[in-house]
Amino acid sequence: MIAVVGAGSNLGSRFALLRSAARRLDGLGVRVERIARFVATPALVLPGAPPGPDFVNTAFRVSWSGAPEALLDRLLRVERELGRVREERWGARTLDLDILWAERPFRSRRLVVPHPALELRSFALAPLLDVAPELEHRYRRFLRHPPPRAKPGPLDAKLRPPLAPIRRITTHEAADVASALEALGETPGALLSLDDPSSVSASNSKVRFVRFA
Ligand code: A4P
Ligand code: MG
């Protein structure tokens, strides 16, 4: 079966963690066929909670043989191995792996696919479309306008801006990832896009980022 796994990290060496998550999944029989460009957004947290560190998000297009829950088990295992400590919901985490979409919908007590909040979350949608362009017709519009019929939770309510139509514009080059993230924190709706994630280890490499406005 084919699926898209959303991956996010806002603690520790975020880029390295996301890359090793892909490697570990591969080692567990989940073939990682494509990795989305890495994007960053300021952390969305529950109203009243302290703003956490920025997230870096990406998505893996994967294939595996077996049931959807077998994929979930491997995601949970990789989260555990890479040190995710489950504390408060929506708190800072080293690694969060969610099944965003699969070629067949699935619902059980433990797992709902497509991810119920996918249409409300630009940080998941943008990487999803990067590795699954065939889903553009279905999901692109939600990047601009989250569906009004969905009942947003407190976190998703925060995700609604920007309400204006989104088009991808390259706005900046930053000296390094830290300065790009700092600028992104002041730019709602902006996403960091790294064509070559391996380049971020060199602290002085230029980083391009784009703004969805
Ligand atoms: N589960 C059900 N459906 C799924 C699915 N499609 N994929 C169950 C994965 N798991 C699914 O998940 C709890 C249980 O949900 C799983 O064990 C599985 O049985 P969890 O990951 O422990 O819960 P969580 O992450 O604490 O909560 P939740 O609601 O998943 O949080 P989100 O939605 O993942 O939000 N800001 C930015 N900028 N970027 C982010 O990536 N992420 C979050 C977390 C908050 N803010 C963020 C980001
Ligand atoms: Mg999760």
mmCIF file of C-alpha atoms and ligand atoms in Angstrom:
data_model
loop_
_atom_site.group_PDB
_atom_site.id
_atom_site.type_symbol
_atom_site.label_atom_id
_atom_site.label_comp_id
_atom_site.label_asym_id
_atom_site.label_seq_id
_atom_site.Cartn_x
_atom_site.Cartn_y
_atom_site.Cartn_z
ATOM 1 C CA MET A 1 0.000 0.000 0.000
ATOM 2 C CA ILE A 2 1.072 3.588 -0.577
ATOM 3 C CA ALA A 3 0.733 6.283 2.072
ATOM 4 C CA VAL A 4 2.060 9.697 2.989
ATOM 5 C CA VAL A 5 3.508 10.075 6.469
ATOM 6 C CA GLY A 6 3.721 13.561 7.933
ATOM 7 C CA ALA A 7 6.788 14.170 10.085
ATOM 8 C CA GLY A 8 7.394 17.076 12.442
ATOM 9 C CA SER A 9 9.991 17.991 15.007
ATOM 10 C CA ASN A 10 10.457 21.015 17.228
ATOM 11 C CA LEU A 11 13.073 19.854 19.682
ATOM 12 C CA GLY A 12 16.696 18.809 19.321
ATOM 13 C CA SER A 13 18.454 18.504 15.951
ATOM 14 C CA ARG A 14 15.273 18.777 13.962
ATOM 15 C CA PHE A 15 16.677 18.224 10.474
ATOM 16 C CA ALA A 16 18.852 15.309 11.545
ATOM 17 C CA LEU A 17 15.941 13.706 13.410
ATOM 18 C CA LEU A 18 13.672 13.894 10.393
ATOM 19 C CA ARG A 19 16.333 12.408 8.163
ATOM 20 C CA SER A 20 17.019 9.558 10.570
ATOM 21 C CA ALA A 21 13.288 8.876 10.894
ATOM 22 C CA ALA A 22 13.210 8.220 7.145
ATOM 23 C CA ARG A 23 16.262 5.962 7.376
ATOM 24 C CA ARG A 24 14.825 3.968 10.278
ATOM 25 C CA LEU A 25 11.495 3.451 8.561
ATOM 26 C CA ASP A 26 13.364 2.145 5.555
ATOM 27 C CA GLY A 27 15.151 -0.286 7.879
ATOM 28 C CA LEU A 28 11.786 -1.544 9.172
ATOM 29 C CA GLY A 29 10.504 -2.558 5.761
ATOM 30 C CA VAL A 30 8.709 0.711 5.002
ATOM 31 C CA ARG A 31 10.091 1.851 1.678
ATOM 32 C CA VAL A 32 10.567 5.630 1.635
ATOM 33 C CA GLU A 33 10.025 6.578 -1.984
ATOM 34 C CA ARG A 34 10.148 10.342 -1.716
ATOM 35 C CA ILE A 35 10.905 12.964 0.939
ATOM 36 C CA ALA A 36 9.211 16.365 0.780
ATOM 37 C CA ARG A 37 11.131 19.588 1.013
ATOM 38 C CA PHE A 38 11.511 20.579 4.615
ATOM 39 C CA VAL A 39 9.254 23.392 5.751
ATOM 40 C CA ALA A 40 9.132 25.341 8.967
ATOM 41 C CA THR A 41 6.327 27.187 10.668
ATOM 42 C CA PRO A 42 6.084 28.741 14.072
ATOM 43 C CA ALA A 43 4.673 26.126 16.452
ATOM 44 C CA LEU A 44 0.921 26.128 16.760
ATOM 45 C CA VAL A 45 0.022 25.592 20.357
ATOM 46 C CA LEU A 46 -3.119 25.595 22.419
ATOM 47 C CA PRO A 47 -4.403 29.042 23.307
ATOM 48 C CA GLY A 48 -2.698 30.251 26.438
ATOM 49 C CA ALA A 49 0.199 27.783 26.171
ATOM 50 C CA PRO A 50 3.710 29.229 25.893
ATOM 51 C CA PRO A 51 4.909 29.397 22.289
ATOM 52 C CA GLY A 52 7.128 26.373 21.683
ATOM 53 C CA PRO A 53 10.186 26.237 19.428
ATOM 54 C CA ASP A 54 9.500 26.362 15.699
ATOM 55 C CA PHE A 55 8.601 23.114 13.978
ATOM 56 C CA VAL A 56 10.299 21.659 10.965
ATOM 57 C CA ASN A 57 7.856 19.533 8.966
ATOM 58 C CA THR A 58 8.246 17.208 6.047
ATOM 59 C CA ALA A 59 6.425 14.214 4.551
ATOM 60 C CA PHE A 60 7.527 10.785 3.377
ATOM 61 C CA ARG A 61 5.850 8.988 0.553
ATOM 62 C CA VAL A 62 6.068 5.357 1.631
ATOM 63 C CA SER A 63 5.046 1.911 0.495
ATOM 64 C CA TRP A 64 4.802 -1.231 2.581
ATOM 65 C CA SER A 65 2.976 -4.508 2.562
ATOM 66 C CA GLY A 66 0.488 -5.103 5.327
ATOM 67 C CA ALA A 67 -2.321 -3.373 7.145
ATOM 68 C CA PRO A 68 -2.425 0.378 7.911
ATOM 69 C CA GLU A 69 -2.018 -0.419 11.596
ATOM 70 C CA ALA A 70 1.245 -2.205 10.818
ATOM 71 C CA LEU A 71 2.519 1.106 9.440
ATOM 72 C CA LEU A 72 1.279 2.939 12.549
ATOM 73 C CA ASP A 73 3.144 0.450 14.785
ATOM 74 C CA ARG A 74 6.378 1.177 12.956
ATOM 75 C CA LEU A 75 5.846 4.928 13.182
ATOM 76 C CA LEU A 76 5.288 4.654 16.925
ATOM 77 C CA ARG A 77 8.402 2.531 17.236
ATOM 78 C CA VAL A 78 10.541 5.069 15.370
ATOM 79 C CA GLU A 79 9.090 7.900 17.479
ATOM 80 C CA ARG A 80 10.055 5.941 20.586
ATOM 81 C CA GLU A 81 13.528 5.069 19.333
ATOM 82 C CA LEU A 82 14.258 8.663 18.437
ATOM 83 C CA GLY A 83 13.366 9.779 21.901
ATOM 84 C CA ARG A 84 9.919 11.254 21.740
ATOM 85 C CA VAL A 85 8.641 11.728 25.241
ATOM 86 C CA ARG A 86 4.869 11.853 25.338
ATOM 87 C CA GLU A 87 3.835 14.498 27.749
ATOM 88 C CA GLU A 88 1.239 17.121 27.157
ATOM 89 C CA ARG A 89 -0.817 17.023 23.994
ATOM 90 C CA TRP A 90 0.546 19.396 21.365
ATOM 91 C CA GLY A 91 3.597 19.988 23.525
ATOM 92 C CA ALA A 92 7.112 20.248 22.135
ATOM 93 C CA ARG A 93 8.292 16.937 20.731
ATOM 94 C CA THR A 94 11.425 15.564 19.171
ATOM 95 C CA LEU A 95 9.449 13.688 16.558
ATOM 96 C CA ASP A 96 5.807 13.305 15.558
ATOM 97 C CA LEU A 97 4.881 10.893 12.772
ATOM 98 C CA ASP A 98 1.285 10.818 11.508
ATOM 99 C CA ILE A 99 -0.315 8.960 8.627
ATOM 100 C CA LEU A 100 -1.734 11.821 6.576
ATOM 101 C CA TRP A 101 -3.184 9.897 3.680
ATOM 102 C CA ALA A 102 -3.233 6.375 2.240
ATOM 103 C CA GLU A 103 -4.499 4.990 -1.024
ATOM 104 C CA ARG A 104 -7.439 3.507 0.861
ATOM 105 C CA PRO A 105 -9.259 5.234 3.729
ATOM 106 C CA PHE A 106 -9.080 3.431 7.034
ATOM 107 C CA ARG A 107 -10.806 3.758 10.383
ATOM 108 C CA SER A 108 -10.319 1.816 13.600
ATOM 109 C CA ARG A 109 -10.164 2.613 17.294
ATOM 110 C CA ARG A 110 -6.450 3.462 16.980
ATOM 111 C CA LEU A 111 -6.202 4.953 13.556
ATOM 112 C CA VAL A 112 -8.113 7.253 11.208
ATOM 113 C CA VAL A 113 -6.820 7.837 7.658
ATOM 114 C CA PRO A 114 -6.851 10.385 6.057
ATOM 115 C CA HIS A 115 -5.776 12.240 9.192
ATOM 116 C CA PRO A 116 -8.910 13.972 10.513
ATOM 117 C CA ALA A 117 -7.295 17.413 10.773
ATOM 118 C CA LEU A 118 -5.362 17.264 7.498
ATOM 119 C CA GLU A 119 -7.538 19.760 5.643
ATOM 120 C CA LEU A 120 -7.037 22.336 8.380
ATOM 121 C CA ARG A 121 -3.251 22.165 8.606
ATOM 122 C CA SER A 122 -1.040 23.906 6.125
ATOM 123 C CA PHE A 123 2.095 22.472 7.784
ATOM 124 C CA ALA A 124 0.855 18.987 6.815
ATOM 125 C CA LEU A 125 -0.761 19.857 3.475
ATOM 126 C CA ALA A 126 2.218 21.613 1.890
ATOM 127 C CA PRO A 127 4.630 18.664 2.377
ATOM 128 C CA LEU A 128 1.876 16.186 1.410
ATOM 129 C CA LEU A 129 1.410 17.891 -1.957
ATOM 130 C CA ASP A 130 5.152 18.002 -2.456
ATOM 131 C CA VAL A 131 5.368 14.191 -2.482
ATOM 132 C CA ALA A 132 1.884 13.411 -3.816
ATOM 133 C CA PRO A 133 1.152 15.925 -6.577
ATOM 134 C CA GLU A 134 -1.667 13.685 -7.787
ATOM 135 C CA LEU A 135 -3.626 14.882 -4.733
ATOM 136 C CA GLU A 136 -3.420 18.550 -5.772
ATOM 137 C CA HIS A 137 -6.965 18.615 -7.126
ATOM 138 C CA ARG A 138 -8.264 17.320 -3.840
ATOM 139 C CA TYR A 139 -6.253 19.261 -1.284
ATOM 140 C CA ARG A 140 -4.681 22.365 -2.865
ATOM 141 C CA ARG A 141 -7.739 24.479 -2.153
ATOM 142 C CA PHE A 142 -7.509 23.768 1.573
ATOM 143 C CA LEU A 143 -4.158 25.506 1.711
ATOM 144 C CA ARG A 144 -6.074 28.641 0.827
ATOM 145 C CA HIS A 145 -9.347 28.023 2.619
ATOM 146 C CA PRO A 146 -9.688 25.418 5.326
ATOM 147 C CA PRO A 147 -13.135 23.843 4.983
ATOM 148 C CA PRO A 148 -15.827 25.648 6.957
ATOM 149 C CA ARG A 149 -17.698 22.402 7.641
ATOM 150 C CA ALA A 150 -14.902 20.964 9.749
ATOM 151 C CA LYS A 151 -15.206 21.681 13.432
ATOM 152 C CA PRO A 152 -11.800 23.000 14.351
ATOM 153 C CA GLY A 153 -10.248 22.237 17.698
ATOM 154 C CA PRO A 154 -8.540 25.095 19.550
ATOM 155 C CA LEU A 155 -5.265 24.355 17.767
ATOM 156 C CA ASP A 156 -6.847 24.204 14.337
ATOM 157 C CA ALA A 157 -8.683 27.460 14.916
ATOM 158 C CA LYS A 158 -5.248 29.058 15.104
ATOM 159 C CA LEU A 159 -4.331 27.588 11.753
ATOM 160 C CA ARG A 160 -6.994 29.385 9.807
ATOM 161 C CA PRO A 161 -4.976 32.441 8.826
ATOM 162 C CA PRO A 162 -3.855 33.403 6.289
ATOM 163 C CA LEU A 163 -7.326 33.715 4.838
ATOM 164 C CA ALA A 164 -6.248 35.396 1.641
ATOM 165 C CA PRO A 165 -5.559 33.132 -1.348
ATOM 166 C CA ILE A 166 -2.164 31.526 -1.002
ATOM 167 C CA ARG A 167 0.354 31.502 -3.782
ATOM 168 C CA ARG A 168 3.901 30.459 -3.422
ATOM 169 C CA ILE A 169 6.361 33.325 -3.578
ATOM 170 C CA THR A 170 10.056 33.195 -2.900
ATOM 171 C CA THR A 171 10.719 36.129 -0.665
ATOM 172 C CA HIS A 172 14.021 35.723 1.114
ATOM 173 C CA GLU A 173 17.387 34.194 1.350
ATOM 174 C CA ALA A 174 18.724 33.855 4.848
ATOM 175 C CA ALA A 175 22.294 33.288 5.935
ATOM 176 C CA ASP A 176 21.433 30.149 7.868
ATOM 177 C CA VAL A 177 18.522 28.165 9.183
ATOM 178 C CA ALA A 178 18.472 29.939 12.545
ATOM 179 C CA SER A 179 18.051 33.346 10.950
ATOM 180 C CA ALA A 180 15.452 31.997 8.522
ATOM 181 C CA LEU A 181 13.433 30.588 11.415
ATOM 182 C CA GLU A 182 13.693 33.866 13.255
ATOM 183 C CA ALA A 183 12.339 35.742 10.253
ATOM 184 C CA LEU A 184 9.612 33.144 9.754
ATOM 185 C CA GLY A 185 8.446 33.658 13.323
ATOM 186 C CA GLU A 186 7.519 37.191 12.378
ATOM 187 C CA THR A 187 5.883 36.216 9.089
ATOM 188 C CA PRO A 188 2.549 34.416 9.516
ATOM 189 C CA GLY A 189 1.907 31.862 6.809
ATOM 190 C CA ALA A 190 5.553 31.588 5.822
ATOM 191 C CA LEU A 191 7.225 28.268 5.178
ATOM 192 C CA LEU A 192 10.876 27.429 4.959
ATOM 193 C CA SER A 193 11.630 25.350 1.924
ATOM 194 C CA LEU A 194 14.904 23.534 1.589
ATOM 195 C CA ASP A 195 15.602 22.014 -1.775
ATOM 196 C CA ASP A 196 18.653 20.323 -0.366
ATOM 197 C CA PRO A 197 18.125 19.565 3.321
ATOM 198 C CA SER A 198 21.644 18.208 3.644
ATOM 199 C CA SER A 199 22.973 21.719 3.000
ATOM 200 C CA VAL A 200 21.757 22.937 6.378
ATOM 201 C CA SER A 201 24.550 21.272 8.285
ATOM 202 C CA ALA A 202 26.942 23.887 6.958
ATOM 203 C CA SER A 203 26.074 26.767 9.251
ATOM 204 C CA ASN A 204 26.873 29.431 6.689
ATOM 205 C CA SER A 205 24.996 27.996 3.752
ATOM 206 C CA LYS A 206 22.297 30.202 2.276
ATOM 207 C CA VAL A 207 18.746 29.106 2.954
ATOM 208 C CA ARG A 208 15.863 29.995 0.717
ATOM 209 C CA PHE A 209 12.455 30.387 2.158
ATOM 210 C CA VAL A 210 9.097 31.045 0.675
ATOM 211 C CA ARG A 211 6.071 32.825 1.902
ATOM 212 C CA PHE A 212 2.534 31.694 1.280
ATOM 213 C CA ALA A 213 0.640 34.958 1.175
HETATM 214 N N1 A4P B 1 -4.079 8.149 15.520
HETATM 215 C C1 A4P B 1 -5.299 8.210 14.943
HETATM 216 N N2 A4P B 1 -5.207 8.524 13.650
HETATM 217 C C2 A4P B 1 -3.876 8.663 13.370
HETATM 218 C C3 A4P B 1 -3.144 8.972 12.187
HETATM 219 N N3 A4P B 1 -3.751 9.202 11.000
HETATM 220 N N4 A4P B 1 -1.787 9.017 12.269
HETATM 221 C C4 A4P B 1 -3.861 7.818 16.933
HETATM 222 C C5 A4P B 1 -1.151 8.793 13.455
HETATM 223 N N5 A4P B 1 -1.798 8.495 14.628
HETATM 224 C C6 A4P B 1 -3.150 8.436 14.574
HETATM 225 O O1 A4P B 1 -1.156 10.396 18.487
HETATM 226 C C7 A4P B 1 -2.044 9.777 19.379
HETATM 227 C C8 A4P B 1 -2.704 8.591 18.728
HETATM 228 O O2 A4P B 1 -3.511 9.001 17.647
HETATM 229 C C9 A4P B 1 -1.769 7.588 18.089
HETATM 230 O O3 A4P B 1 -1.165 6.726 19.016
HETATM 231 C C10 A4P B 1 -2.734 6.818 17.175
HETATM 232 O O4 A4P B 1 -3.282 5.696 17.835
HETATM 233 P P1 A4P B 1 -0.039 11.337 19.038
HETATM 234 O O5 A4P B 1 0.859 11.636 17.885
HETATM 235 O O6 A4P B 1 0.547 10.777 20.256
HETATM 236 O O7 A4P B 1 -0.889 12.595 19.522
HETATM 237 P P2 A4P B 1 -0.394 14.037 19.502
HETATM 238 O O8 A4P B 1 0.593 14.241 18.400
HETATM 239 O O9 A4P B 1 0.006 14.442 20.868
HETATM 240 O O10 A4P B 1 -1.725 14.783 19.162
HETATM 241 P P3 A4P B 1 -2.153 15.102 17.740
HETATM 242 O O11 A4P B 1 -3.593 15.486 17.744
HETATM 243 O O12 A4P B 1 -1.728 14.038 16.787
HETATM 244 O O13 A4P B 1 -1.324 16.390 17.524
HETATM 245 P P4 A4P B 1 -0.949 16.778 16.095
HETATM 246 O O14 A4P B 1 -2.218 16.940 15.363
HETATM 247 O O15 A4P B 1 0.053 15.834 15.567
HETATM 248 O O16 A4P B 1 -0.360 18.193 16.319
HETATM 249 N N6 A4P B 1 2.817 23.111 14.766
HETATM 250 C C11 A4P B 1 3.540 23.099 13.640
HETATM 251 N N7 A4P B 1 3.942 24.244 13.071
HETATM 252 N N8 A4P B 1 3.871 21.896 13.046
HETATM 253 C C12 A4P B 1 3.467 20.686 13.581
HETATM 254 O O17 A4P B 1 3.806 19.614 13.045
HETATM 255 N N9 A4P B 1 2.223 19.553 15.303
HETATM 256 C C13 A4P B 1 1.467 19.561 16.370
HETATM 257 C C14 A4P B 1 0.921 18.304 16.857
HETATM 258 C C15 A4P B 1 1.141 20.812 17.070
HETATM 259 N N10 A4P B 1 1.648 22.005 16.433
HETATM 260 C C16 A4P B 1 2.372 21.951 15.320
HETATM 261 C C17 A4P B 1 2.675 20.695 14.746
HETATM 262 MG MG MG B 2 0.537 13.040 16.120
#
